[in-house]
Amino acid sequence: MTDAVEHAPPLDLTLAQQTLAAQPFSRLVGAELTAFGDGAATLEIPLRPELLQQNGFVHGGVLSYAADNGITFAAGTALGPAVLTSGFSIQYVRPATGARLLARAAVAHASRRQAVVRCDLLTVDGEGAETLCALAQGTVRATG
């Protein structure tokens, strides 16, 4: 029996963007994959009122979503397309406000079946200035 996971095409930016677009929740938040390759990925989310909490800051769930997906896509550059996050932690360092949210993730270590990835979460204001708002680290495993 042929295992479809074994024969999946390697990911490039276009295929990775299509994979993200196939996730209904990613479409709901408006996530975009703007960089992908060489052990790193960047996920961007345009911020709008529906993504904020009661005090006007980006909701922690949105930050966690961005970290999880950024971590998983970065790991996919090292492990291939069949991956799942096995766990991650996030530290919020300041309230997040701005026009866009960036999740910049980079593989810190990868073996054949597992990758450990760091992710910086930054907000971008109207002039393009970036502010660090959270840090995350996660472990991703190959499923194939």
Short mmCIF file of N, CA, C and O in Angstrom, two decimals:
data_model
loop_
_atom_site.label_atom_id
_atom_site.label_comp_id
_atom_site.label_asym_id
_atom_site.label_seq_id
_atom_site.Cartn_x
_atom_site.Cartn_y
_atom_site.Cartn_z
N MET A 1 0.84 -1.18 0.00
CA MET A 1 0.00 0.00 0.00
C MET A 1 0.89 1.24 0.00
O MET A 1 1.84 1.34 0.76
N THR A 2 0.58 2.19 -0.83
CA THR A 2 1.36 3.42 -0.91
C THR A 2 0.91 4.39 0.16
O THR A 2 -0.28 4.62 0.35
N ASP A 3 1.88 4.97 0.83
CA ASP A 3 1.59 5.97 1.87
C ASP A 3 1.64 7.35 1.23
O ASP A 3 2.70 7.80 0.80
N ALA A 4 0.51 8.03 1.16
CA ALA A 4 0.44 9.34 0.51
C ALA A 4 1.34 10.36 1.19
O ALA A 4 1.86 11.25 0.54
N VAL A 5 1.54 10.23 2.48
CA VAL A 5 2.37 11.19 3.20
C VAL A 5 3.81 11.11 2.72
O VAL A 5 4.48 12.11 2.53
N GLU A 6 4.31 9.89 2.48
CA GLU A 6 5.68 9.71 2.03
C GLU A 6 5.92 10.40 0.69
O GLU A 6 7.02 10.82 0.41
N HIS A 7 4.90 10.48 -0.16
CA HIS A 7 5.08 10.99 -1.50
C HIS A 7 4.55 12.41 -1.68
O HIS A 7 4.38 12.87 -2.79
N ALA A 8 4.29 13.08 -0.59
CA ALA A 8 3.81 14.46 -0.68
C ALA A 8 4.91 15.34 -1.25
O ALA A 8 6.09 15.15 -0.95
N PRO A 9 4.56 16.29 -2.11
CA PRO A 9 5.58 17.16 -2.68
C PRO A 9 6.20 18.05 -1.60
O PRO A 9 5.55 18.37 -0.60
N PRO A 10 7.47 18.42 -1.78
CA PRO A 10 8.08 19.31 -0.80
C PRO A 10 7.37 20.66 -0.82
O PRO A 10 6.83 21.07 -1.85
N LEU A 11 7.37 21.31 0.32
CA LEU A 11 6.70 22.59 0.41
C LEU A 11 7.57 23.71 -0.15
O LEU A 11 8.77 23.74 0.08
N ASP A 12 6.96 24.61 -0.88
CA ASP A 12 7.57 25.88 -1.24
C ASP A 12 6.59 26.96 -0.79
O ASP A 12 5.52 26.64 -0.24
N LEU A 13 6.90 28.21 -0.98
CA LEU A 13 6.04 29.29 -0.49
C LEU A 13 4.63 29.17 -1.05
O LEU A 13 3.66 29.28 -0.31
N THR A 14 4.48 28.89 -2.33
CA THR A 14 3.14 28.81 -2.94
C THR A 14 2.32 27.68 -2.33
O THR A 14 1.16 27.87 -1.96
N LEU A 15 2.91 26.49 -2.21
CA LEU A 15 2.19 25.36 -1.63
C LEU A 15 1.89 25.60 -0.16
O LEU A 15 0.81 25.27 0.33
N ALA A 16 2.83 26.21 0.55
CA ALA A 16 2.59 26.53 1.97
C ALA A 16 1.44 27.53 2.10
O ALA A 16 0.59 27.40 2.98
N GLN A 17 1.38 28.53 1.23
CA GLN A 17 0.27 29.48 1.25
C GLN A 17 -1.06 28.80 0.96
O GLN A 17 -2.08 29.11 1.58
N GLN A 18 -1.06 27.85 0.05
CA GLN A 18 -2.28 27.10 -0.26
C GLN A 18 -2.71 26.26 0.94
O GLN A 18 -3.90 26.13 1.23
N THR A 19 -1.74 25.68 1.64
CA THR A 19 -2.03 24.89 2.83
C THR A 19 -2.67 25.77 3.90
O THR A 19 -3.67 25.40 4.51
N LEU A 20 -2.11 26.95 4.13
CA LEU A 20 -2.68 27.88 5.11
C LEU A 20 -4.10 28.29 4.68
O LEU A 20 -5.02 28.31 5.51
N ALA A 21 -4.28 28.59 3.41
CA ALA A 21 -5.59 29.02 2.91
C ALA A 21 -6.64 27.92 3.03
O ALA A 21 -7.84 28.21 3.05
N ALA A 22 -6.21 26.67 3.12
CA ALA A 22 -7.15 25.55 3.26
C ALA A 22 -7.66 25.40 4.69
O ALA A 22 -8.57 24.61 4.93
N GLN A 23 -7.10 26.16 5.63
CA GLN A 23 -7.53 26.11 7.02
C GLN A 23 -8.64 27.14 7.26
O GLN A 23 -8.38 28.35 7.18
N PRO A 24 -9.86 26.71 7.52
CA PRO A 24 -10.95 27.67 7.71
C PRO A 24 -10.66 28.72 8.78
O PRO A 24 -10.98 29.90 8.60
N PHE A 25 -10.05 28.34 9.89
CA PHE A 25 -9.78 29.32 10.94
C PHE A 25 -8.76 30.36 10.48
O PHE A 25 -8.88 31.54 10.79
N SER A 26 -7.77 29.92 9.71
CA SER A 26 -6.78 30.86 9.18
C SER A 26 -7.43 31.89 8.26
O SER A 26 -7.09 33.07 8.29
N ARG A 27 -8.38 31.43 7.46
CA ARG A 27 -9.11 32.38 6.61
C ARG A 27 -9.94 33.34 7.46
O ARG A 27 -10.03 34.52 7.15
N LEU A 28 -10.53 32.82 8.54
CA LEU A 28 -11.35 33.66 9.41
C LEU A 28 -10.54 34.81 10.01
O LEU A 28 -11.01 35.95 10.04
N VAL A 29 -9.32 34.54 10.46
CA VAL A 29 -8.51 35.61 11.06
C VAL A 29 -7.78 36.43 10.01
O VAL A 29 -7.23 37.48 10.32
N GLY A 30 -7.76 35.96 8.76
CA GLY A 30 -7.11 36.72 7.69
C GLY A 30 -5.61 36.51 7.62
O GLY A 30 -4.87 37.38 7.12
N ALA A 31 -5.12 35.36 8.09
CA ALA A 31 -3.69 35.09 8.12
C ALA A 31 -3.11 34.94 6.72
O ALA A 31 -3.75 34.41 5.82
N GLU A 32 -1.88 35.42 6.56
CA GLU A 32 -1.14 35.32 5.30
C GLU A 32 0.25 34.79 5.62
O GLU A 32 0.88 35.24 6.58
N LEU A 33 0.75 33.88 4.82
CA LEU A 33 2.12 33.41 4.94
C LEU A 33 2.95 34.23 3.98
O LEU A 33 2.76 34.15 2.76
N THR A 34 3.85 35.07 4.49
CA THR A 34 4.60 35.99 3.64
C THR A 34 6.04 35.58 3.41
O THR A 34 6.70 36.14 2.54
N ALA A 35 6.55 34.63 4.20
CA ALA A 35 7.90 34.11 3.98
C ALA A 35 7.91 32.65 4.41
O ALA A 35 7.26 32.27 5.39
N PHE A 36 8.67 31.84 3.65
CA PHE A 36 8.72 30.41 3.94
C PHE A 36 9.95 29.81 3.28
O PHE A 36 10.11 29.92 2.07
N GLY A 37 10.83 29.23 4.07
CA GLY A 37 11.99 28.54 3.52
C GLY A 37 13.20 28.68 4.41
O GLY A 37 13.27 29.55 5.28
N ASP A 38 14.17 27.79 4.19
CA ASP A 38 15.45 27.83 4.90
C ASP A 38 15.27 27.87 6.41
O ASP A 38 15.93 28.65 7.11
N GLY A 39 14.36 27.05 6.94
CA GLY A 39 14.19 26.95 8.38
C GLY A 39 13.41 28.08 9.03
O GLY A 39 13.43 28.23 10.24
N ALA A 40 12.71 28.86 8.24
CA ALA A 40 11.98 30.00 8.81
C ALA A 40 10.66 30.22 8.07
O ALA A 40 10.49 29.80 6.93
N ALA A 41 9.74 30.88 8.77
CA ALA A 41 8.46 31.25 8.17
C ALA A 41 7.95 32.50 8.87
O ALA A 41 8.22 32.72 10.05
N THR A 42 7.24 33.31 8.13
CA THR A 42 6.59 34.50 8.69
C THR A 42 5.11 34.47 8.34
O THR A 42 4.75 34.34 7.17
N LEU A 43 4.30 34.59 9.36
CA LEU A 43 2.85 34.65 9.23
C LEU A 43 2.44 36.07 9.59
O LEU A 43 2.94 36.63 10.57
N GLU A 44 1.53 36.67 8.81
CA GLU A 44 1.05 38.02 9.10
C GLU A 44 -0.47 38.01 9.20
O GLU A 44 -1.15 37.32 8.44
N ILE A 45 -0.97 38.82 10.13
CA ILE A 45 -2.42 38.96 10.31
C ILE A 45 -2.75 40.45 10.37
O ILE A 45 -2.25 41.16 11.25
N PRO A 46 -3.58 40.94 9.44
CA PRO A 46 -4.04 42.32 9.55
C PRO A 46 -4.98 42.41 10.75
O PRO A 46 -5.89 41.58 10.90
N LEU A 47 -4.73 43.36 11.61
CA LEU A 47 -5.53 43.46 12.84
C LEU A 47 -6.79 44.29 12.60
O LEU A 47 -6.77 45.29 11.89
N ARG A 48 -7.87 43.80 13.15
CA ARG A 48 -9.17 44.46 13.04
C ARG A 48 -9.89 44.31 14.38
O ARG A 48 -9.48 43.48 15.21
N PRO A 49 -10.93 45.07 14.63
CA PRO A 49 -11.59 45.07 15.95
C PRO A 49 -12.03 43.69 16.44
O PRO A 49 -11.97 43.41 17.63
N GLU A 50 -12.43 42.79 15.54
CA GLU A 50 -12.91 41.47 15.95
C GLU A 50 -11.79 40.61 16.57
O GLU A 50 -12.09 39.59 17.19
N LEU A 51 -10.54 40.99 16.40
CA LEU A 51 -9.41 40.21 16.92
C LEU A 51 -8.87 40.78 18.24
O LEU A 51 -7.86 40.31 18.74
N LEU A 52 -9.58 41.75 18.79
CA LEU A 52 -9.12 42.41 20.02
C LEU A 52 -9.92 41.92 21.22
O LEU A 52 -11.02 41.41 21.09
N GLN A 53 -9.34 42.10 22.39
CA GLN A 53 -10.07 41.81 23.62
C GLN A 53 -10.71 43.10 24.13
O GLN A 53 -10.64 44.14 23.47
N GLN A 54 -11.33 43.04 25.30
CA GLN A 54 -12.15 44.15 25.80
C GLN A 54 -11.38 45.44 26.07
O GLN A 54 -11.97 46.51 26.10
N ASN A 55 -10.06 45.36 26.25
CA ASN A 55 -9.27 46.57 26.51
C ASN A 55 -8.62 47.14 25.25
O ASN A 55 -7.82 48.06 25.32
N GLY A 56 -8.94 46.55 24.09
CA GLY A 56 -8.41 47.06 22.83
C GLY A 56 -7.09 46.44 22.40
O GLY A 56 -6.51 46.88 21.40
N PHE A 57 -6.59 45.45 23.13
CA PHE A 57 -5.35 44.77 22.77
C PHE A 57 -5.67 43.52 21.95
O PHE A 57 -6.76 42.95 22.08
N VAL A 58 -4.70 43.07 21.15
CA VAL A 58 -4.88 41.83 20.40
C VAL A 58 -5.14 40.70 21.40
O VAL A 58 -4.44 40.56 22.40
N HIS A 59 -6.16 39.91 21.14
CA HIS A 59 -6.54 38.81 22.03
C HIS A 59 -5.40 37.79 22.11
O HIS A 59 -4.76 37.49 21.10
N GLY A 60 -5.16 37.26 23.30
CA GLY A 60 -4.12 36.26 23.49
C GLY A 60 -4.31 35.03 22.64
O GLY A 60 -3.34 34.39 22.22
N GLY A 61 -5.55 34.68 22.35
CA GLY A 61 -5.81 33.54 21.48
C GLY A 61 -5.31 33.78 20.06
O GLY A 61 -4.86 32.85 19.39
N VAL A 62 -5.39 35.01 19.59
CA VAL A 62 -4.88 35.35 18.25
C VAL A 62 -3.36 35.24 18.25
O VAL A 62 -2.75 34.70 17.31
N LEU A 63 -2.72 35.74 19.32
CA LEU A 63 -1.27 35.62 19.42
C LEU A 63 -0.84 34.16 19.47
O LEU A 63 0.12 33.75 18.80
N SER A 64 -1.56 33.34 20.24
CA SER A 64 -1.23 31.92 20.34
C SER A 64 -1.44 31.21 19.01
O SER A 64 -0.63 30.36 18.61
N TYR A 65 -2.53 31.52 18.32
CA TYR A 65 -2.76 30.95 16.99
C TYR A 65 -1.59 31.27 16.06
O TYR A 65 -1.08 30.40 15.35
N ALA A 66 -1.17 32.55 16.05
CA ALA A 66 -0.09 32.98 15.15
C ALA A 66 1.21 32.26 15.51
O ALA A 66 1.95 31.82 14.61
N ALA A 67 1.50 32.11 16.80
CA ALA A 67 2.71 31.41 17.22
C ALA A 67 2.65 29.95 16.77
O ALA A 67 3.62 29.43 16.20
N ASP A 68 1.55 29.29 17.04
CA ASP A 68 1.40 27.87 16.69
C ASP A 68 1.61 27.65 15.20
O ASP A 68 2.38 26.78 14.78
N ASN A 69 0.95 28.44 14.37
CA ASN A 69 1.07 28.26 12.93
C ASN A 69 2.45 28.67 12.41
O ASN A 69 3.01 28.01 11.55
N GLY A 70 3.00 29.76 12.94
CA GLY A 70 4.35 30.16 12.53
C GLY A 70 5.36 29.08 12.86
O GLY A 70 6.21 28.71 12.03
N ILE A 71 5.26 28.52 14.07
CA ILE A 71 6.16 27.45 14.50
C ILE A 71 6.02 26.23 13.58
O ILE A 71 7.01 25.65 13.13
N THR A 72 4.80 25.83 13.30
CA THR A 72 4.57 24.64 12.49
C THR A 72 5.06 24.83 11.06
O THR A 72 5.69 23.94 10.49
N PHE A 73 4.80 25.99 10.47
CA PHE A 73 5.26 26.22 9.10
C PHE A 73 6.78 26.29 9.04
O PHE A 73 7.40 25.76 8.11
N ALA A 74 7.43 26.94 10.00
CA ALA A 74 8.90 26.96 10.01
C ALA A 74 9.45 25.55 10.10
O ALA A 74 10.38 25.18 9.37
N ALA A 75 8.87 24.72 10.96
CA ALA A 75 9.31 23.33 11.09
C ALA A 75 9.12 22.57 9.79
O ALA A 75 9.94 21.72 9.43
N GLY A 76 8.05 22.89 9.07
CA GLY A 76 7.79 22.23 7.79
C GLY A 76 8.89 22.45 6.78
O GLY A 76 9.10 21.62 5.89
N THR A 77 9.64 23.55 6.90
CA THR A 77 10.76 23.79 5.98
C THR A 77 11.88 22.80 6.23
O THR A 77 12.67 22.51 5.34
N ALA A 78 11.96 22.27 7.45
CA ALA A 78 13.02 21.31 7.80
C ALA A 78 12.54 19.86 7.76
O ALA A 78 13.32 18.96 7.44
N LEU A 79 11.27 19.63 8.10
CA LEU A 79 10.77 18.27 8.25
C LEU A 79 9.89 17.80 7.10
O LEU A 79 9.58 16.62 7.00
N GLY A 80 9.43 18.71 6.26
CA GLY A 80 8.52 18.35 5.19
C GLY A 80 7.09 18.71 5.54
O GLY A 80 6.81 19.23 6.63
N PRO A 81 6.15 18.42 4.64
CA PRO A 81 4.78 18.91 4.80
C PRO A 81 3.93 18.18 5.85
O PRO A 81 2.94 18.71 6.29
N ALA A 82 4.31 16.97 6.24
CA ALA A 82 3.47 16.20 7.17
C ALA A 82 3.97 16.40 8.59
O ALA A 82 4.78 15.62 9.11
N VAL A 83 3.52 17.48 9.23
CA VAL A 83 3.98 17.83 10.58
C VAL A 83 2.81 18.26 11.46
O VAL A 83 1.78 18.72 10.95
N LEU A 84 2.98 18.09 12.75
CA LEU A 84 2.02 18.57 13.74
C LEU A 84 2.77 19.14 14.94
O LEU A 84 3.79 18.58 15.35
N THR A 85 2.26 20.22 15.49
CA THR A 85 2.83 20.76 16.72
C THR A 85 2.54 19.80 17.85
O THR A 85 1.40 19.39 18.05
N SER A 86 3.57 19.43 18.61
CA SER A 86 3.34 18.55 19.76
C SER A 86 3.22 19.37 21.04
O SER A 86 2.74 18.87 22.05
N GLY A 87 3.64 20.62 21.01
CA GLY A 87 3.47 21.50 22.16
C GLY A 87 4.21 22.80 21.95
O GLY A 87 5.17 22.86 21.18
N PHE A 88 3.72 23.85 22.61
CA PHE A 88 4.45 25.12 22.57
C PHE A 88 4.11 25.92 23.82
O PHE A 88 3.09 25.68 24.47
N SER A 89 5.00 26.84 24.13
CA SER A 89 4.75 27.77 25.24
C SER A 89 4.88 29.18 24.70
O SER A 89 5.56 29.42 23.70
N ILE A 90 4.19 30.09 25.35
CA ILE A 90 4.21 31.48 24.91
C ILE A 90 4.32 32.38 26.14
O ILE A 90 3.71 32.11 27.18
N GLN A 91 5.13 33.41 26.00
CA GLN A 91 5.28 34.42 27.05
C GLN A 91 4.88 35.76 26.46
O GLN A 91 5.45 36.22 25.48
N TYR A 92 3.87 36.37 27.06
CA TYR A 92 3.41 37.69 26.61
C TYR A 92 4.28 38.73 27.31
O TYR A 92 4.38 38.74 28.53
N VAL A 93 4.91 39.61 26.53
CA VAL A 93 5.82 40.59 27.14
C VAL A 93 5.23 42.00 27.21
O VAL A 93 5.68 42.81 28.01
N ARG A 94 4.23 42.29 26.37
CA ARG A 94 3.53 43.58 26.46
C ARG A 94 2.24 43.49 25.67
O ARG A 94 2.12 42.66 24.78
N PRO A 95 1.27 44.33 26.02
CA PRO A 95 0.01 44.32 25.27
C PRO A 95 0.27 44.61 23.79
O PRO A 95 1.10 45.45 23.44
N ALA A 96 -0.43 43.91 22.95
CA ALA A 96 -0.23 44.02 21.50
C ALA A 96 -1.24 44.97 20.89
O ALA A 96 -2.45 44.77 21.02
N THR A 97 -0.73 46.00 20.24
CA THR A 97 -1.57 46.94 19.49
C THR A 97 -0.86 47.27 18.19
O THR A 97 0.37 47.23 18.11
N GLY A 98 -1.60 47.63 17.18
CA GLY A 98 -0.99 48.00 15.91
C GLY A 98 -1.89 47.66 14.75
O GLY A 98 -3.06 47.30 14.92
N ALA A 99 -1.33 47.77 13.55
CA ALA A 99 -2.08 47.51 12.33
C ALA A 99 -1.96 46.07 11.86
O ALA A 99 -2.87 45.54 11.23
N ARG A 100 -0.81 45.43 12.15
CA ARG A 100 -0.56 44.05 11.73
C ARG A 100 0.14 43.30 12.84
O ARG A 100 0.86 43.88 13.63
N LEU A 101 -0.05 42.00 12.83
CA LEU A 101 0.67 41.10 13.73
C LEU A 101 1.58 40.23 12.89
O LEU A 101 1.15 39.70 11.86
N LEU A 102 2.84 40.12 13.28
CA LEU A 102 3.80 39.25 12.61
C LEU A 102 4.19 38.13 13.55
O LEU A 102 4.46 38.37 14.73
N ALA A 103 4.26 36.92 13.03
CA ALA A 103 4.83 35.79 13.76
C ALA A 103 6.03 35.33 12.94
O ALA A 103 5.87 34.76 11.86
N ARG A 104 7.23 35.64 13.43
CA ARG A 104 8.47 35.26 12.74
C ARG A 104 9.07 34.07 13.46
O ARG A 104 9.53 34.20 14.59
N ALA A 105 9.07 32.94 12.80
CA ALA A 105 9.52 31.70 13.43
C ALA A 105 10.76 31.17 12.71
O ALA A 105 10.88 31.28 11.49
N ALA A 106 11.67 30.58 13.52
CA ALA A 106 12.89 30.01 12.96
C ALA A 106 13.23 28.73 13.71
O ALA A 106 13.14 28.67 14.94
N VAL A 107 13.64 27.73 12.95
CA VAL A 107 14.04 26.45 13.54
C VAL A 107 15.34 26.66 14.32
O VAL A 107 16.33 27.15 13.77
N ALA A 108 15.33 26.28 15.59
CA ALA A 108 16.53 26.35 16.42
C ALA A 108 17.32 25.04 16.34
O ALA A 108 18.55 25.05 16.40
N HIS A 109 16.60 23.92 16.20
CA HIS A 109 17.23 22.60 16.08
C HIS A 109 16.27 21.65 15.39
O HIS A 109 15.07 21.67 15.69
N ALA A 110 16.80 20.84 14.49
CA ALA A 110 15.95 19.84 13.83
C ALA A 110 16.71 18.54 13.69
O ALA A 110 17.91 18.52 13.41
N SER A 111 15.98 17.46 13.93
CA SER A 111 16.47 16.11 13.63
C SER A 111 15.61 15.60 12.47
O SER A 111 14.85 16.36 11.88
N ARG A 112 15.70 14.34 12.18
CA ARG A 112 14.92 13.80 11.07
C ARG A 112 13.42 13.83 11.35
O ARG A 112 12.61 13.99 10.45
N ARG A 113 13.02 13.71 12.61
CA ARG A 113 11.60 13.56 12.97
C ARG A 113 11.04 14.69 13.83
O ARG A 113 9.86 14.71 14.12
N GLN A 114 11.89 15.61 14.30
CA GLN A 114 11.41 16.62 15.25
C GLN A 114 12.19 17.92 15.06
O GLN A 114 13.37 17.91 14.74
N ALA A 115 11.50 19.03 15.29
CA ALA A 115 12.15 20.34 15.25
C ALA A 115 11.71 21.16 16.46
O ALA A 115 10.56 21.09 16.89
N VAL A 116 12.65 21.93 16.99
CA VAL A 116 12.36 22.90 18.03
C VAL A 116 12.46 24.27 17.37
O VAL A 116 13.45 24.57 16.69
N VAL A 117 11.42 25.08 17.56
CA VAL A 117 11.30 26.34 16.82
C VAL A 117 11.02 27.48 17.79
O VAL A 117 10.23 27.35 18.71
N ARG A 118 11.68 28.62 17.54
CA ARG A 118 11.41 29.85 18.28
C ARG A 118 10.57 30.78 17.41
O ARG A 118 10.71 30.79 16.19
N CYS A 119 9.72 31.57 18.06
CA CYS A 119 8.86 32.48 17.31
C CYS A 119 8.76 33.81 18.06
O CYS A 119 8.40 33.83 19.24
N ASP A 120 9.07 34.90 17.36
CA ASP A 120 8.86 36.25 17.88
C ASP A 120 7.53 36.75 17.33
O ASP A 120 7.26 36.63 16.14
N LEU A 121 6.71 37.29 18.21
CA LEU A 121 5.43 37.89 17.80
C LEU A 121 5.57 39.39 17.96
O LEU A 121 5.89 39.89 19.04
N LEU A 122 5.35 40.09 16.86
CA LEU A 122 5.53 41.54 16.83
C LEU A 122 4.30 42.20 16.24
O LEU A 122 3.65 41.64 15.36
N THR A 123 4.02 43.40 16.71
CA THR A 123 2.99 44.20 16.05
C THR A 123 3.70 45.27 15.22
O THR A 123 4.83 45.67 15.51
N VAL A 124 3.02 45.68 14.16
CA VAL A 124 3.55 46.71 13.27
C VAL A 124 2.56 47.85 13.25
O VAL A 124 1.36 47.64 13.05
N ASP A 125 3.06 49.07 13.49
CA ASP A 125 2.15 50.22 13.49
C ASP A 125 2.01 50.78 12.08
O ASP A 125 2.58 50.24 11.12
N GLY A 126 1.28 51.88 11.96
CA GLY A 126 1.00 52.48 10.65
C GLY A 126 2.23 52.97 9.92
O GLY A 126 2.22 53.07 8.69
N GLU A 127 3.30 53.26 10.64
CA GLU A 127 4.54 53.73 10.00
C GLU A 127 5.52 52.59 9.73
O GLU A 127 6.63 52.82 9.25
N GLY A 128 5.17 51.38 10.12
CA GLY A 128 6.04 50.24 9.88
C GLY A 128 6.96 49.88 11.04
O GLY A 128 7.76 48.94 10.92
N ALA A 129 6.84 50.58 12.16
CA ALA A 129 7.67 50.27 13.33
C ALA A 129 7.17 48.98 13.99
O ALA A 129 5.97 48.80 14.18
N GLU A 130 8.10 48.10 14.32
CA GLU A 130 7.77 46.82 14.93
C GLU A 130 7.99 46.86 16.43
O GLU A 130 8.96 47.46 16.90
N THR A 131 7.08 46.21 17.18
CA THR A 131 7.19 46.12 18.64
C THR A 131 7.00 44.66 19.05
O THR A 131 5.97 44.05 18.71
N LEU A 132 7.96 44.12 19.77
CA LEU A 132 7.85 42.76 20.28
C LEU A 132 6.75 42.70 21.33
O LEU A 132 6.73 43.51 22.26
N CYS A 133 5.83 41.74 21.20
CA CYS A 133 4.75 41.62 22.18
C CYS A 133 4.71 40.26 22.84
O CYS A 133 4.15 40.12 23.93
N ALA A 134 5.31 39.23 22.23
CA ALA A 134 5.34 37.90 22.83
C ALA A 134 6.45 37.06 22.20
O ALA A 134 6.90 37.34 21.09
N LEU A 135 6.86 36.06 22.97
CA LEU A 135 7.87 35.08 22.51
C LEU A 135 7.30 33.69 22.71
O LEU A 135 6.64 33.43 23.72
N ALA A 136 7.54 32.82 21.74
CA ALA A 136 7.03 31.45 21.87
C ALA A 136 8.12 30.47 21.44
O ALA A 136 9.05 30.82 20.69
N GLN A 137 8.01 29.25 21.94
CA GLN A 137 8.88 28.16 21.53
C GLN A 137 8.05 26.89 21.46
O GLN A 137 7.19 26.67 22.31
N GLY A 138 8.28 26.09 20.44
CA GLY A 138 7.50 24.88 20.29
C GLY A 138 8.28 23.74 19.70
O GLY A 138 9.35 23.91 19.15
N THR A 139 7.70 22.55 19.85
CA THR A 139 8.24 21.33 19.28
C THR A 139 7.25 20.80 18.26
O THR A 139 6.05 20.73 18.52
N VAL A 140 7.77 20.44 17.11
CA VAL A 140 6.96 19.95 16.02
C VAL A 140 7.51 18.59 15.61
O VAL A 140 8.73 18.41 15.52
N ARG A 141 6.62 17.65 15.35
CA ARG A 141 7.03 16.30 14.95
C ARG A 141 6.53 15.98 13.55
O ARG A 141 5.45 16.38 13.17
N ALA A 142 7.37 15.24 12.83
CA ALA A 142 6.96 14.73 11.53
C ALA A 142 5.97 13.62 11.76
O ALA A 142 6.13 12.80 12.67
N THR A 143 4.91 13.58 10.96
CA THR A 143 3.88 12.55 11.14
C THR A 143 4.02 11.40 10.14
O THR A 143 3.35 10.40 10.26
N GLY A 144 4.84 11.59 9.10
CA GLY A 144 4.97 10.58 8.06
C GLY A 144 6.05 9.58 8.36
O GLY A 144 6.80 9.58 9.24
#
